[in-house]
Amino acid sequence: MFRRRESVPFSFVAESDRFRSNVTPPPRERATVSQLAGRSLVGLTVVGGLVGALILGMPALSPTQSASHAEQTEAVHGH
């Protein structure tokens, strides 16, 4: 059985530094004013939704006792 010369099965992976392209990609197109405005509005909508959910969810997360639970504990202590 013969042995392969390269240590990596794919020689182009091992020698990728040697093969650099001299072709430069085209410059990126600048975003228009309407695209920037749309992106900012989408970002503000997402952030506003998260803040609104947090504000509306805070009362449910607060550790306040209900009135019926407070009456039970007073009755037990008064006994």
GROMACS .gro file of N, CA and C in nm:
model
  237
    1MET      N    1   0.084  -0.117   0.000
    1MET     CA    2   0.000   0.000   0.000
    1MET      C    3   0.089   0.125   0.000
    2PHE      N    4   0.057   0.224  -0.081
    2PHE     CA    5   0.141   0.342  -0.089
    2PHE      C    6   0.096   0.447   0.014
    3ARG      N    7   0.185   0.535   0.049
    3ARG     CA    8   0.158   0.637   0.148
    3ARG      C    9   0.142   0.773   0.079
    4ARG      N   10   0.048   0.852   0.128
    4ARG     CA   11   0.024   0.983   0.069
    4ARG      C   12   0.133   1.080   0.112
    5ARG      N   13   0.163   1.176   0.026
    5ARG     CA   14   0.268   1.272   0.058
    5ARG      C   15   0.221   1.381   0.153
    6GLU      N   16   0.099   1.431   0.137
    6GLU     CA   17   0.054   1.541   0.222
    6GLU      C   18  -0.001   1.487   0.354
    7SER      N   19   0.018   1.567   0.460
    7SER     CA   20  -0.027   1.524   0.591
    7SER      C   21  -0.177   1.546   0.608
    8VAL      N   22  -0.232   1.640   0.534
    8VAL     CA   23  -0.375   1.671   0.539
    8VAL      C   24  -0.436   1.612   0.412
    9PRO      N   25  -0.554   1.550   0.424
    9PRO     CA   26  -0.613   1.489   0.303
    9PRO      C   27  -0.633   1.588   0.189
   10PHE      N   28  -0.656   1.713   0.221
   10PHE     CA   29  -0.677   1.813   0.118
   10PHE      C   30  -0.560   1.910   0.122
   11SER      N   31  -0.481   1.910   0.020
   11SER     CA   32  -0.361   1.993   0.021
   11SER      C   33  -0.395   2.141   0.019
   12PHE      N   34  -0.507   2.179  -0.039
   12PHE     CA   35  -0.539   2.321  -0.044
   12PHE      C   36  -0.572   2.376   0.094
   13VAL      N   37  -0.614   2.291   0.188
   13VAL     CA   38  -0.639   2.337   0.325
   13VAL      C   39  -0.506   2.365   0.395
   14ALA      N   40  -0.409   2.276   0.376
   14ALA     CA   41  -0.280   2.292   0.441
   14ALA      C   42  -0.202   2.409   0.381
   15GLU      N   43  -0.221   2.438   0.254
   15GLU     CA   44  -0.143   2.542   0.187
   15GLU      C   45  -0.229   2.663   0.153
   16SER      N   46  -0.327   2.693   0.235
   16SER     CA   47  -0.417   2.802   0.203
   16SER      C   48  -0.350   2.938   0.212
   17ASP      N   49  -0.244   2.952   0.294
   17ASP     CA   50  -0.176   3.079   0.303
   17ASP      C   51  -0.100   3.114   0.175
   18ARG      N   52  -0.059   3.015   0.102
   18ARG     CA   53   0.019   3.038  -0.019
   18ARG      C   54  -0.068   3.093  -0.132
   19PHE      N   55  -0.194   3.054  -0.140
   19PHE     CA   56  -0.281   3.092  -0.250
   19PHE      C   57  -0.370   3.209  -0.209
   20ARG      N   58  -0.314   3.327  -0.216
   20ARG     CA   59  -0.390   3.448  -0.186
   20ARG      C   60  -0.445   3.506  -0.316
   21SER      N   61  -0.566   3.554  -0.309
   21SER     CA   62  -0.626   3.612  -0.428
   21SER      C   63  -0.585   3.758  -0.441
   22ASN      N   64  -0.558   3.802  -0.561
   22ASN     CA   65  -0.524   3.942  -0.582
   22ASN      C   66  -0.644   4.021  -0.635
   23VAL      N   67  -0.761   3.961  -0.632
   23VAL     CA   68  -0.882   4.027  -0.679
   23VAL      C   69  -0.951   4.091  -0.558
   24THR      N   70  -0.970   4.221  -0.565
   24THR     CA   71  -1.035   4.290  -0.455
   24THR      C   72  -1.186   4.288  -0.476
   25PRO      N   73  -1.262   4.269  -0.370
   25PRO     CA   74  -1.408   4.269  -0.385
   25PRO      C   75  -1.458   4.410  -0.416
   26PRO      N   76  -1.572   4.421  -0.477
   26PRO     CA   77  -1.625   4.555  -0.508
   26PRO      C   78  -1.660   4.627  -0.377
   27PRO      N   79  -1.654   4.759  -0.378
   27PRO     CA   80  -1.687   4.834  -0.256
   27PRO      C   81  -1.834   4.817  -0.219
   28ARG      N   82  -1.859   4.817  -0.089
   28ARG     CA   83  -1.997   4.801  -0.043
   28ARG      C   84  -2.079   4.925  -0.075
   29GLU      N   85  -2.204   4.904  -0.108
   29GLU     CA   86  -2.292   5.016  -0.137
   29GLU      C   87  -2.333   5.081  -0.006
   30ARG      N   88  -2.336   5.213  -0.009
   30ARG     CA   89  -2.379   5.285   0.112
   30ARG      C   90  -2.530   5.273   0.127
   31ALA      N   91  -2.573   5.261   0.251
   31ALA     CA   92  -2.716   5.252   0.279
   31ALA      C   93  -2.781   5.387   0.256
   32THR      N   94  -2.900   5.384   0.201
   32THR     CA   95  -2.972   5.509   0.178
   32THR      C   96  -3.034   5.557   0.309
   33VAL      N   97  -3.084   5.678   0.305
   33VAL     CA   98  -3.145   5.737   0.425
   33VAL      C   99  -3.268   5.657   0.467
   34SER      N  100  -3.345   5.611   0.371
   34SER     CA  101  -3.465   5.534   0.406
   34SER      C  102  -3.428   5.399   0.467
   35GLN      N  103  -3.319   5.337   0.419
   35GLN     CA  104  -3.275   5.211   0.479
   35GLN      C  105  -3.227   5.232   0.621
   36LEU      N  106  -3.151   5.339   0.645
   36LEU     CA  107  -3.106   5.368   0.781
   36LEU      C  108  -3.223   5.398   0.873
   37ALA      N  109  -3.321   5.472   0.823
   37ALA     CA  110  -3.439   5.502   0.905
   37ALA      C  111  -3.517   5.376   0.935
   38GLY      N  112  -3.531   5.288   0.839
   38GLY     CA  113  -3.602   5.162   0.861
   38GLY      C  114  -3.531   5.074   0.962
   39ARG      N  115  -3.399   5.065   0.952
   39ARG     CA  116  -3.324   4.984   1.049
   39ARG      C  117  -3.336   5.040   1.189
   40SER      N  118  -3.329   5.173   1.200
   40SER     CA  119  -3.339   5.233   1.334
   40SER      C  120  -3.479   5.214   1.391
   41LEU      N  121  -3.582   5.224   1.308
   41LEU     CA  122  -3.718   5.202   1.357
   41LEU      C  123  -3.740   5.058   1.402
   42VAL      N  124  -3.685   4.964   1.329
   42VAL     CA  125  -3.697   4.824   1.369
   42VAL      C  126  -3.624   4.802   1.502
   43GLY      N  127  -3.506   4.859   1.516
   43GLY     CA  128  -3.432   4.847   1.641
   43GLY      C  129  -3.506   4.909   1.758
   44LEU      N  130  -3.561   5.028   1.737
   44LEU     CA  131  -3.638   5.093   1.843
   44LEU      C  132  -3.763   5.015   1.879
   45THR      N  133  -3.827   4.954   1.781
   45THR     CA  134  -3.946   4.873   1.809
   45THR      C  135  -3.911   4.751   1.892
   46VAL      N  136  -3.801   4.686   1.860
   46VAL     CA  137  -3.760   4.568   1.937
   46VAL      C  138  -3.723   4.607   2.080
   47VAL      N  139  -3.645   4.713   2.094
   47VAL     CA  140  -3.606   4.757   2.228
   47VAL      C  141  -3.728   4.803   2.307
   48GLY      N  142  -3.818   4.874   2.243
   48GLY     CA  143  -3.940   4.919   2.311
   48GLY      C  144  -4.026   4.802   2.354
   49GLY      N  145  -4.035   4.700   2.272
   49GLY     CA  146  -4.112   4.581   2.311
   49GLY      C  147  -4.051   4.510   2.430
   50LEU      N  148  -3.919   4.499   2.432
   50LEU     CA  149  -3.854   4.434   2.547
   50LEU      C  150  -3.871   4.515   2.674
   51VAL      N  151  -3.856   4.647   2.664
   51VAL     CA  152  -3.874   4.732   2.782
   51VAL      C  153  -4.019   4.728   2.830
   52GLY      N  154  -4.113   4.731   2.737
   52GLY     CA  155  -4.254   4.723   2.774
   52GLY      C  156  -4.289   4.591   2.840
   53ALA      N  157  -4.234   4.482   2.789
   53ALA     CA  158  -4.260   4.352   2.851
   53ALA      C  159  -4.201   4.346   2.991
   54LEU      N  160  -4.085   4.407   3.008
   54LEU     CA  161  -4.023   4.409   3.140
   54LEU      C  162  -4.104   4.494   3.237
   55ILE      N  163  -4.153   4.608   3.191
   55ILE     CA  164  -4.232   4.696   3.278
   55ILE      C  165  -4.365   4.629   3.315
   56LEU      N  166  -4.430   4.566   3.217
   56LEU     CA  167  -4.557   4.500   3.246
   56LEU      C  168  -4.538   4.373   3.329
   57GLY      N  169  -4.422   4.310   3.319
   57GLY     CA  170  -4.398   4.187   3.392
   57GLY      C  171  -4.345   4.206   3.532
   58MET      N  172  -4.300   4.327   3.567
   58MET     CA  173  -4.244   4.351   3.699
   58MET      C  174  -4.345   4.328   3.813
   59PRO      N  175  -4.470   4.369   3.802
   59PRO     CA  176  -4.563   4.341   3.913
   59PRO      C  177  -4.582   4.191   3.937
   60ALA      N  178  -4.576   4.112   3.834
   60ALA     CA  179  -4.592   3.968   3.852
   60ALA      C  180  -4.469   3.907   3.918
   61LEU      N  181  -4.355   3.970   3.905
   61LEU     CA  182  -4.232   3.917   3.963
   61LEU      C  183  -4.207   3.969   4.104
   62SER      N  184  -4.282   4.069   4.148
   62SER     CA  185  -4.258   4.125   4.281
   62SER      C  186  -4.312   4.029   4.388
   63PRO      N  187  -4.238   4.015   4.498
   63PRO     CA  188  -4.277   3.918   4.602
   63PRO      C  189  -4.376   3.974   4.704
   64THR      N  190  -4.486   4.036   4.660
   64THR     CA  191  -4.586   4.089   4.753
   64THR      C  192  -4.679   3.976   4.797
   65GLN      N  193  -4.729   3.987   4.920
   65GLN     CA  194  -4.822   3.886   4.971
   65GLN      C  195  -4.964   3.928   4.939
   66SER      N  196  -5.046   3.832   4.911
   66SER     CA  197  -5.186   3.863   4.884
   66SER      C  198  -5.260   3.887   5.015
   67ALA      N  199  -5.378   3.949   5.007
   67ALA     CA  200  -5.455   3.984   5.127
   67ALA      C  201  -5.503   3.859   5.199
   68SER      N  202  -5.544   3.755   5.128
   68SER     CA  203  -5.593   3.634   5.193
   68SER      C  204  -5.481   3.563   5.268
   69HIS      N  205  -5.360   3.567   5.215
   69HIS     CA  206  -5.248   3.504   5.283
   69HIS      C  207  -5.213   3.581   5.410
   70ALA      N  208  -5.224   3.715   5.406
   70ALA     CA  209  -5.194   3.797   5.523
   70ALA      C  210  -5.298   3.772   5.633
   71GLU      N  211  -5.424   3.755   5.597
   71GLU     CA  212  -5.528   3.728   5.697
   71GLU      C  213  -5.507   3.593   5.764
   72GLN      N  214  -5.463   3.495   5.689
   72GLN     CA  215  -5.437   3.363   5.748
   72GLN      C  216  -5.325   3.370   5.850
   73THR      N  217  -5.218   3.444   5.817
   73THR     CA  218  -5.106   3.450   5.910
   73THR      C  219  -5.144   3.528   6.035
   74GLU      N  220  -5.230   3.631   6.023
   74GLU     CA  221  -5.275   3.705   6.142
   74GLU      C  222  -5.363   3.616   6.228
   75ALA      N  223  -5.446   3.535   6.168
   75ALA     CA  224  -5.533   3.447   6.245
   75ALA      C  225  -5.451   3.344   6.320
   76VAL      N  226  -5.348   3.296   6.262
   76VAL     CA  227  -5.264   3.196   6.328
   76VAL      C  228  -5.191   3.261   6.444
   77HIS      N  229  -5.141   3.382   6.424
   77HIS     CA  230  -5.069   3.449   6.532
   77HIS      C  231  -5.163   3.492   6.645
   78GLY      N  232  -5.287   3.523   6.613
   78GLY     CA  233  -5.382   3.565   6.715
   78GLY      C  234  -5.437   3.449   6.796
   79HIS      N  235  -5.419   3.330   6.756
   79HIS     CA  236  -5.476   3.212   6.822
   79HIS      C  237  -5.410   3.182   6.949
   0.00000   0.00000   0.00000
